[in-house]
């Protein structure tokens, strides 16, 4: 599994960082086990999945409150500030939590800031 490492321009294999027996593998397997298999199939076909995704039409139709948690680019976050602002403009009821110390895996890097953001959001409902 290739992952990003702060300060390195290219992805590196997890085993080169952790070795072959690191607990990360078990944690990741357990995390993935809880996903809907169809979601995982869609991720494997990432380009196809997003090819027909019409978020500009769909986002305004979402009427429930939405929390966007943005991971830090420095730690491997994927969403840009521009993408977040575009989503905010399209979603009718949205809150944004910007993480400074975690990237894309969010809670697997540091649970506390993610839980604080989620609890703060849930307390507004």
PDB file of C-alpha atoms in Angstrom:
ATOM      1  CA  UNK A   1       0.000   0.000   0.000  1.00  0.00           C
ATOM      2  CA  UNK A   2       1.568   3.308  -1.028  1.00  0.00           C
ATOM      3  CA  UNK A   3       1.219   6.200   1.422  1.00  0.00           C
ATOM      4  CA  UNK A   4       2.405   9.781   1.519  1.00  0.00           C
ATOM      5  CA  UNK A   5       5.167  10.820   3.876  1.00  0.00           C
ATOM      6  CA  UNK A   6       5.637  14.417   4.909  1.00  0.00           C
ATOM      7  CA  UNK A   7       8.623  15.940   3.144  1.00  0.00           C
ATOM      8  CA  UNK A   8       8.796  13.271   0.423  1.00  0.00           C
ATOM      9  CA  UNK A   9       7.352  14.028  -3.013  1.00  0.00           C
ATOM     10  CA  UNK A  10       6.549  10.407  -3.919  1.00  0.00           C
ATOM     11  CA  UNK A  11       4.385   7.795  -2.253  1.00  0.00           C
ATOM     12  CA  UNK A  12       6.259   5.053  -0.415  1.00  0.00           C
ATOM     13  CA  UNK A  13       5.216   1.472   0.386  1.00  0.00           C
ATOM     14  CA  UNK A  14       3.920   1.096   3.936  1.00  0.00           C
ATOM     15  CA  UNK A  15       6.211  -1.885   4.503  1.00  0.00           C
ATOM     16  CA  UNK A  16       9.265   0.327   3.914  1.00  0.00           C
ATOM     17  CA  UNK A  17       8.178   2.470   6.874  1.00  0.00           C
ATOM     18  CA  UNK A  18       6.598  -0.057   9.211  1.00  0.00           C
ATOM     19  CA  UNK A  19       8.037  -3.422   8.238  1.00  0.00           C
ATOM     20  CA  UNK A  20       5.905  -6.480   7.523  1.00  0.00           C
ATOM     21  CA  UNK A  21       4.422  -7.111  10.994  1.00  0.00           C
ATOM     22  CA  UNK A  22       3.311  -3.632  12.120  1.00  0.00           C
ATOM     23  CA  UNK A  23      -0.116  -3.355  13.858  1.00  0.00           C
ATOM     24  CA  UNK A  24      -1.153  -0.789  11.214  1.00  0.00           C
ATOM     25  CA  UNK A  25      -2.045  -3.652   8.857  1.00  0.00           C
ATOM     26  CA  UNK A  26      -4.480  -5.205  11.345  1.00  0.00           C
ATOM     27  CA  UNK A  27      -5.967  -1.797  12.161  1.00  0.00           C
ATOM     28  CA  UNK A  28      -6.445  -0.982   8.485  1.00  0.00           C
ATOM     29  CA  UNK A  29      -7.999  -4.393   7.782  1.00  0.00           C
ATOM     30  CA  UNK A  30     -10.419  -3.932  10.680  1.00  0.00           C
ATOM     31  CA  UNK A  31     -11.278  -0.431   9.487  1.00  0.00           C
ATOM     32  CA  UNK A  32     -11.944  -1.642   5.924  1.00  0.00           C
ATOM     33  CA  UNK A  33     -14.001  -4.587   7.183  1.00  0.00           C
ATOM     34  CA  UNK A  34     -16.638  -2.152   8.451  1.00  0.00           C
ATOM     35  CA  UNK A  35     -17.190  -0.576   5.027  1.00  0.00           C
ATOM     36  CA  UNK A  36     -19.928  -1.514   2.614  1.00  0.00           C
ATOM     37  CA  UNK A  37     -18.306  -3.813   0.007  1.00  0.00           C
ATOM     38  CA  UNK A  38     -19.926  -1.788  -2.782  1.00  0.00           C
ATOM     39  CA  UNK A  39     -18.188   1.346  -1.505  1.00  0.00           C
ATOM     40  CA  UNK A  40     -14.866  -0.482  -1.641  1.00  0.00           C
ATOM     41  CA  UNK A  41     -15.608  -1.686  -5.186  1.00  0.00           C
ATOM     42  CA  UNK A  42     -16.303   1.920  -6.162  1.00  0.00           C
ATOM     43  CA  UNK A  43     -13.014   3.061  -4.654  1.00  0.00           C
ATOM     44  CA  UNK A  44     -11.144   0.449  -6.678  1.00  0.00           C
ATOM     45  CA  UNK A  45     -12.782   1.920  -9.785  1.00  0.00           C
ATOM     46  CA  UNK A  46     -12.030   5.456  -8.598  1.00  0.00           C
ATOM     47  CA  UNK A  47     -11.977   7.202 -11.988  1.00  0.00           C
ATOM     48  CA  UNK A  48     -15.171   5.483 -13.126  1.00  0.00           C
ATOM     49  CA  UNK A  49     -16.843   6.260  -9.805  1.00  0.00           C
ATOM     50  CA  UNK A  50     -16.191   9.987 -10.106  1.00  0.00           C
ATOM     51  CA  UNK A  51     -16.664  10.272 -13.846  1.00  0.00           C
ATOM     52  CA  UNK A  52     -20.444  10.675 -13.626  1.00  0.00           C
ATOM     53  CA  UNK A  53     -20.668  12.106 -10.116  1.00  0.00           C
ATOM     54  CA  UNK A  54     -22.576  15.377 -10.475  1.00  0.00           C
ATOM     55  CA  UNK A  55     -21.822  17.002  -7.131  1.00  0.00           C
ATOM     56  CA  UNK A  56     -22.878  20.444  -8.366  1.00  0.00           C
ATOM     57  CA  UNK A  57     -26.366  19.033  -8.911  1.00  0.00           C
ATOM     58  CA  UNK A  58     -26.410  16.693  -5.906  1.00  0.00           C
ATOM     59  CA  UNK A  59     -24.946  18.824  -3.105  1.00  0.00           C
ATOM     60  CA  UNK A  60     -27.773  21.419  -3.126  1.00  0.00           C
ATOM     61  CA  UNK A  61     -30.269  18.545  -2.717  1.00  0.00           C
ATOM     62  CA  UNK A  62     -28.752  17.446   0.609  1.00  0.00           C
ATOM     63  CA  UNK A  63     -31.005  18.906   3.285  1.00  0.00           C
ATOM     64  CA  UNK A  64     -29.499  17.383   6.433  1.00  0.00           C
ATOM     65  CA  UNK A  65     -26.634  19.109   8.246  1.00  0.00           C
ATOM     66  CA  UNK A  66     -23.220  18.173   6.831  1.00  0.00           C
ATOM     67  CA  UNK A  67     -19.833  18.302   8.535  1.00  0.00           C
ATOM     68  CA  UNK A  68     -16.801  18.467   6.265  1.00  0.00           C
ATOM     69  CA  UNK A  69     -13.586  17.575   8.051  1.00  0.00           C
ATOM     70  CA  UNK A  70     -10.616  18.849   6.065  1.00  0.00           C
ATOM     71  CA  UNK A  71      -7.299  17.165   6.721  1.00  0.00           C
ATOM     72  CA  UNK A  72      -4.114  19.202   6.580  1.00  0.00           C
ATOM     73  CA  UNK A  73      -2.268  19.115   3.243  1.00  0.00           C
ATOM     74  CA  UNK A  74       1.014  18.923   5.169  1.00  0.00           C
ATOM     75  CA  UNK A  75      -0.174  15.625   6.681  1.00  0.00           C
ATOM     76  CA  UNK A  76      -1.698  14.109   3.539  1.00  0.00           C
ATOM     77  CA  UNK A  77      -5.099  15.826   3.430  1.00  0.00           C
ATOM     78  CA  UNK A  78      -6.741  15.620   0.023  1.00  0.00           C
ATOM     79  CA  UNK A  79      -9.241  18.476  -0.163  1.00  0.00           C
ATOM     80  CA  UNK A  80      -7.988  21.936  -1.096  1.00  0.00           C
ATOM     81  CA  UNK A  81      -9.353  25.137   0.430  1.00  0.00           C
ATOM     82  CA  UNK A  82     -10.899  25.923  -2.949  1.00  0.00           C
ATOM     83  CA  UNK A  83     -12.727  22.574  -3.018  1.00  0.00           C
ATOM     84  CA  UNK A  84     -14.010  23.169   0.499  1.00  0.00           C
ATOM     85  CA  UNK A  85     -15.270  26.653  -0.390  1.00  0.00           C
ATOM     86  CA  UNK A  86     -16.983  25.264  -3.494  1.00  0.00           C
ATOM     87  CA  UNK A  87     -18.730  22.607  -1.384  1.00  0.00           C
ATOM     88  CA  UNK A  88     -19.742  25.237   1.190  1.00  0.00           C
ATOM     89  CA  UNK A  89     -21.328  27.309  -1.579  1.00  0.00           C
ATOM     90  CA  UNK A  90     -23.329  24.292  -2.791  1.00  0.00           C
ATOM     91  CA  UNK A  91     -24.402  22.676   0.485  1.00  0.00           C
ATOM     92  CA  UNK A  92     -27.356  24.375   2.161  1.00  0.00           C
ATOM     93  CA  UNK A  93     -26.482  23.377   5.754  1.00  0.00           C
ATOM     94  CA  UNK A  94     -22.743  22.826   6.185  1.00  0.00           C
ATOM     95  CA  UNK A  95     -20.050  23.228   8.809  1.00  0.00           C
ATOM     96  CA  UNK A  96     -16.316  22.869   8.164  1.00  0.00           C
ATOM     97  CA  UNK A  97     -13.685  21.649  10.600  1.00  0.00           C
ATOM     98  CA  UNK A  98     -10.120  22.175   9.422  1.00  0.00           C
ATOM     99  CA  UNK A  99      -7.605  19.847  11.012  1.00  0.00           C
ATOM    100  CA  UNK A 100      -4.063  21.088  11.539  1.00  0.00           C
ATOM    101  CA  UNK A 101      -2.423  17.891  12.762  1.00  0.00           C
ATOM    102  CA  UNK A 102      -4.055  15.118  10.694  1.00  0.00           C
ATOM    103  CA  UNK A 103      -4.326  14.316   7.005  1.00  0.00           C
ATOM    104  CA  UNK A 104      -6.605  12.045   4.983  1.00  0.00           C
ATOM    105  CA  UNK A 105      -6.829   9.121   7.441  1.00  0.00           C
ATOM    106  CA  UNK A 106      -8.146  11.564  10.073  1.00  0.00           C
ATOM    107  CA  UNK A 107      -9.024   9.486  13.153  1.00  0.00           C
ATOM    108  CA  UNK A 108      -6.369   6.863  12.480  1.00  0.00           C
ATOM    109  CA  UNK A 109      -3.683   9.524  12.875  1.00  0.00           C
ATOM    110  CA  UNK A 110      -5.101  11.384  15.887  1.00  0.00           C
ATOM    111  CA  UNK A 111      -8.529  10.663  17.312  1.00  0.00           C
ATOM    112  CA  UNK A 112      -8.845  13.613  19.683  1.00  0.00           C
ATOM    113  CA  UNK A 113      -9.088  16.589  17.265  1.00  0.00           C
ATOM    114  CA  UNK A 114     -11.458  14.663  15.007  1.00  0.00           C
ATOM    115  CA  UNK A 115     -13.691  13.658  17.916  1.00  0.00           C
ATOM    116  CA  UNK A 116     -13.713  17.246  19.200  1.00  0.00           C
ATOM    117  CA  UNK A 117     -14.834  18.517  15.781  1.00  0.00           C
ATOM    118  CA  UNK A 118     -17.500  15.825  15.458  1.00  0.00           C
ATOM    119  CA  UNK A 119     -18.842  16.386  18.979  1.00  0.00           C
ATOM    120  CA  UNK A 120     -18.937  20.150  18.486  1.00  0.00           C
ATOM    121  CA  UNK A 121     -20.906  19.642  15.264  1.00  0.00           C
ATOM    122  CA  UNK A 122     -23.278  17.095  16.819  1.00  0.00           C
ATOM    123  CA  UNK A 123     -23.919  19.432  19.757  1.00  0.00           C
ATOM    124  CA  UNK A 124     -25.306  22.023  17.323  1.00  0.00           C
ATOM    125  CA  UNK A 125     -28.001  19.635  16.094  1.00  0.00           C
TER     126      UNK A 125
END
